[in-house]
Short mmCIF file of C-alpha atoms in Angstrom, two decimals:
data_model
loop_
_atom_site.label_atom_id
_atom_site.label_comp_id
_atom_site.label_asym_id
_atom_site.label_seq_id
_atom_site.Cartn_x
_atom_site.Cartn_y
_atom_site.Cartn_z
CA MET A 21 9.31 14.56 -2.11
CA ALA A 22 6.10 14.35 0.18
CA GLU A 23 5.64 17.50 2.27
CA GLN A 24 4.84 17.60 5.78
CA PHE A 25 2.12 20.05 6.74
CA THR A 26 -0.05 20.63 9.78
CA PRO A 27 -2.20 23.67 9.00
CA HIS A 28 -2.88 24.59 12.81
CA GLY A 29 -1.11 22.13 15.40
CA SER A 30 -1.91 18.73 15.44
CA LEU A 31 -5.08 17.62 13.65
CA THR A 32 -7.68 14.94 14.84
CA VAL A 33 -8.57 12.15 12.72
CA GLU A 34 -12.01 13.56 12.17
CA GLU A 35 -10.53 16.87 11.18
CA TYR A 36 -8.32 14.84 8.76
CA LEU A 37 -11.28 13.02 7.19
CA LYS A 38 -12.84 16.23 6.69
CA MET A 39 -10.12 18.02 4.86
CA GLU A 40 -9.52 15.00 2.59
CA GLU A 41 -12.96 15.35 1.41
CA THR A 42 -12.41 18.62 -0.43
CA ALA A 43 -8.59 18.59 -0.79
CA THR A 44 -7.15 18.74 -4.19
CA VAL A 45 -4.05 17.18 -3.32
CA LYS A 46 -3.95 13.56 -1.09
CA HIS A 47 -2.55 13.60 2.24
CA GLU A 48 -1.45 10.68 4.39
CA TYR A 49 -1.77 11.26 7.94
CA VAL A 50 0.47 9.97 10.90
CA ALA A 51 -0.21 10.92 14.59
CA GLY A 52 -1.69 14.25 13.69
CA THR A 53 0.66 15.39 11.21
CA ILE A 54 -0.29 15.21 7.41
CA HIS A 55 2.08 14.50 4.51
CA ALA A 56 1.12 15.97 0.95
CA HIS A 57 1.63 13.42 -2.08
CA ALA A 58 3.30 14.62 -5.01
CA GLY A 59 2.24 13.12 -8.17
CA ALA A 60 4.23 9.97 -9.57
CA SER A 61 5.96 9.22 -12.31
CA SER A 62 4.87 7.16 -15.42
CA ARG A 63 7.23 4.45 -14.69
CA HIS A 64 5.70 4.20 -10.98
CA ASN A 65 2.09 4.24 -12.38
CA LEU A 66 2.81 1.53 -15.10
CA ILE A 67 4.07 -0.61 -12.59
CA ALA A 68 1.29 -0.33 -9.95
CA GLY A 69 -1.32 -0.40 -12.99
CA ASN A 70 0.24 -3.93 -13.92
CA ILE A 71 0.12 -5.11 -10.25
CA PHE A 72 -3.41 -3.82 -9.98
CA ALA A 73 -4.27 -5.68 -13.31
CA GLY A 74 -2.77 -9.01 -12.21
CA LEU A 75 -4.33 -8.86 -8.77
CA TRP A 76 -7.76 -7.70 -10.21
CA ASN A 77 -7.75 -10.86 -12.76
CA ALA A 78 -6.91 -13.15 -10.05
CA ALA A 79 -9.70 -11.72 -7.93
CA ARG A 80 -12.81 -11.79 -10.29
CA GLY A 81 -15.47 -13.80 -9.31
CA GLY A 82 -14.11 -14.29 -5.71
CA SER A 83 -14.55 -12.65 -2.26
CA CYS A 84 -11.58 -10.17 -2.62
CA ARG A 85 -11.61 -6.46 -3.89
CA VAL A 86 -8.57 -4.80 -5.34
CA TYR A 87 -8.16 -1.19 -4.75
CA GLY A 88 -6.03 1.34 -6.33
CA SER A 89 -3.90 4.58 -4.92
CA ASP A 90 -7.14 6.54 -4.61
CA MET A 91 -8.40 4.15 -1.51
CA ARG A 92 -6.89 5.24 1.87
CA LEU A 93 -6.12 2.78 4.38
CA ARG A 94 -6.37 3.17 8.17
CA ALA A 95 -3.17 1.54 9.47
CA ALA A 96 -3.59 2.24 12.90
CA GLU A 97 -5.99 4.52 14.95
CA ASP A 98 -4.07 7.68 14.28
CA THR A 99 -2.38 6.51 10.85
CA PHE A 100 -3.92 6.71 7.12
CA TYR A 101 -1.90 5.94 4.07
CA TYR A 102 -3.02 5.71 0.26
CA PRO A 103 -1.16 2.35 -0.53
CA ASP A 104 -0.36 1.98 -4.32
CA VAL A 105 -2.59 -1.07 -4.36
CA MET A 106 -4.55 -2.82 -1.66
CA VAL A 107 -6.65 -6.10 -1.31
CA VAL A 108 -9.59 -6.66 0.83
CA CYS A 109 -11.45 -10.05 1.15
CA GLY A 110 -14.48 -11.25 2.43
CA ASP A 111 -16.08 -9.91 5.52
CA ASN A 112 -13.21 -7.21 6.01
CA GLU A 113 -14.63 -4.92 2.97
CA ALA A 114 -15.59 -1.93 4.70
CA GLY A 115 -18.29 -1.67 1.90
CA ASP A 116 -19.38 0.87 -0.75
CA GLY A 117 -19.05 4.73 -0.08
CA ALA A 118 -16.36 3.73 2.57
CA LEU A 119 -13.74 6.58 3.09
CA TYR A 120 -11.32 4.19 3.97
CA GLN A 121 -10.63 0.52 4.39
CA ASP A 122 -9.04 -0.93 7.63
CA ALA A 123 -8.41 -4.88 7.22
CA PRO A 124 -6.21 -5.42 4.05
CA CYS A 125 -4.87 -9.02 3.51
CA LEU A 126 -2.46 -7.60 0.96
CA VAL A 127 -0.68 -4.19 0.75
CA VAL A 128 1.80 -3.15 -2.23
CA GLU A 129 3.77 -0.04 -2.40
CA VAL A 130 5.86 0.84 -5.43
CA THR A 131 8.85 2.79 -4.18
CA SER A 132 9.84 6.35 -5.44
CA PRO A 133 13.11 8.39 -4.53
CA SER A 134 11.15 10.34 -1.95
CA THR A 135 9.20 7.68 -0.48
CA GLU A 136 11.48 4.55 -0.56
CA GLN A 137 12.80 4.58 3.03
CA ILE A 138 9.14 5.10 4.51
CA ASP A 139 7.95 2.54 2.39
CA ARG A 140 10.74 0.28 3.74
CA ARG A 141 11.06 1.29 7.24
CA GLU A 142 7.97 3.05 8.63
CA LYS A 143 5.30 1.55 6.69
CA VAL A 144 6.73 -1.87 7.14
CA ALA A 145 6.59 -1.28 11.00
CA ALA A 146 2.90 0.00 10.69
CA TYR A 147 1.53 -2.63 8.17
CA ARG A 148 2.76 -5.69 10.06
CA LYS A 149 0.58 -4.42 13.09
CA ILE A 150 -2.48 -4.61 11.00
CA PRO A 151 -4.39 -8.06 12.24
CA THR A 152 -5.69 -8.94 8.86
CA LEU A 153 -2.57 -8.48 6.64
CA LYS A 154 -0.91 -11.67 5.24
CA ALA A 155 1.57 -9.90 3.12
CA TYR A 156 3.41 -6.57 2.23
CA LEU A 157 5.18 -6.04 -1.20
CA VAL A 158 7.52 -3.25 -1.60
CA VAL A 159 8.38 -3.03 -5.60
CA ALA A 160 11.43 -1.17 -6.90
CA GLN A 161 10.63 1.30 -9.82
CA ASP A 162 14.31 1.56 -10.63
CA ARG A 163 15.21 -1.89 -11.26
CA ARG A 164 13.34 -5.61 -11.34
CA TRP A 165 13.22 -6.30 -7.49
CA ILE A 166 10.30 -7.08 -5.30
CA GLU A 167 10.66 -7.08 -1.43
CA ARG A 168 8.05 -9.60 0.20
CA HIS A 169 7.28 -9.25 3.74
CA TRP A 170 4.79 -12.20 4.95
CA LEU A 171 3.03 -13.69 7.83
CA ALA A 172 4.28 -17.15 8.17
CA ASP A 173 2.35 -20.12 9.33
CA ASP A 174 3.96 -20.04 12.86
CA GLY A 175 2.79 -16.32 12.94
CA GLU A 176 6.15 -14.72 12.64
CA TRP A 177 6.94 -12.14 9.81
CA ARG A 178 9.61 -13.30 7.29
CA GLN A 179 11.18 -11.26 4.66
CA GLY A 180 12.43 -12.18 1.10
CA GLY A 181 13.10 -10.43 -2.13
CA MET A 182 12.77 -11.53 -5.80
CA ALA A 183 15.15 -9.89 -8.50
CA ASP A 184 15.39 -9.93 -12.36
CA GLU A 185 13.16 -12.76 -13.12
CA GLY A 186 10.86 -15.24 -11.47
CA SER A 187 7.62 -14.89 -9.78
CA ILE A 188 6.47 -14.06 -6.13
CA PRO A 189 3.49 -15.58 -4.13
CA VAL A 190 0.43 -13.61 -3.31
CA PRO A 191 -1.89 -15.04 -0.44
CA CYS A 192 -5.02 -13.04 -1.49
CA PRO A 193 -6.06 -13.46 -4.05
CA GLU A 194 -4.12 -16.67 -4.06
CA THR A 195 -1.95 -16.10 -6.96
CA ARG A 196 1.71 -15.37 -7.98
CA LEU A 197 2.92 -12.02 -9.68
CA SER A 198 5.64 -12.67 -12.05
CA LEU A 199 8.46 -9.92 -12.63
CA ASP A 200 7.59 -10.05 -16.22
CA ASP A 201 3.96 -9.16 -15.53
CA VAL A 202 4.89 -6.29 -12.97
CA TYR A 203 7.48 -4.53 -15.35
CA GLU A 204 5.87 -5.20 -18.41
CA GLY A 205 6.05 -2.22 -21.02
CA LEU A 206 9.25 -1.08 -19.51
#
């Protein structure tokens, strides 16, 4: 379970970023409070790796970059997360040496028992406020299920899911992720 920790009252963003430079454990930051991240299971890592590989292959040669769980996302002025997979395209790229990205077009979270409610509630609300975001995927690790939140052509957010088999559209890089590929090896 992610542990909530505030070393001396509320941290500023600058204090948080400085602390993360030397931290041995990753921390997410929400409005002055930090939450330590425990290690993920092998199943969680395999699913995230399969998604990363599929998106990376689709992005090759294009303007999008795919990041794994070590790249921080600034979801709001006072909110930083470490999504399992994130895609940033074109001019939105923060560049080499950046401590975080702040303009993703796609964010993916693989659920774990301790984070599933946060992924499905808090992060949905936070991610939908990112102006560049086109889709957010919540991927179950205990069953074959992907929940997709996407920005429709009319500017409204939609939600739907895919279970057991089939594929789900991804806007950037423009591709589809099949459930067979996402859950390969399990």
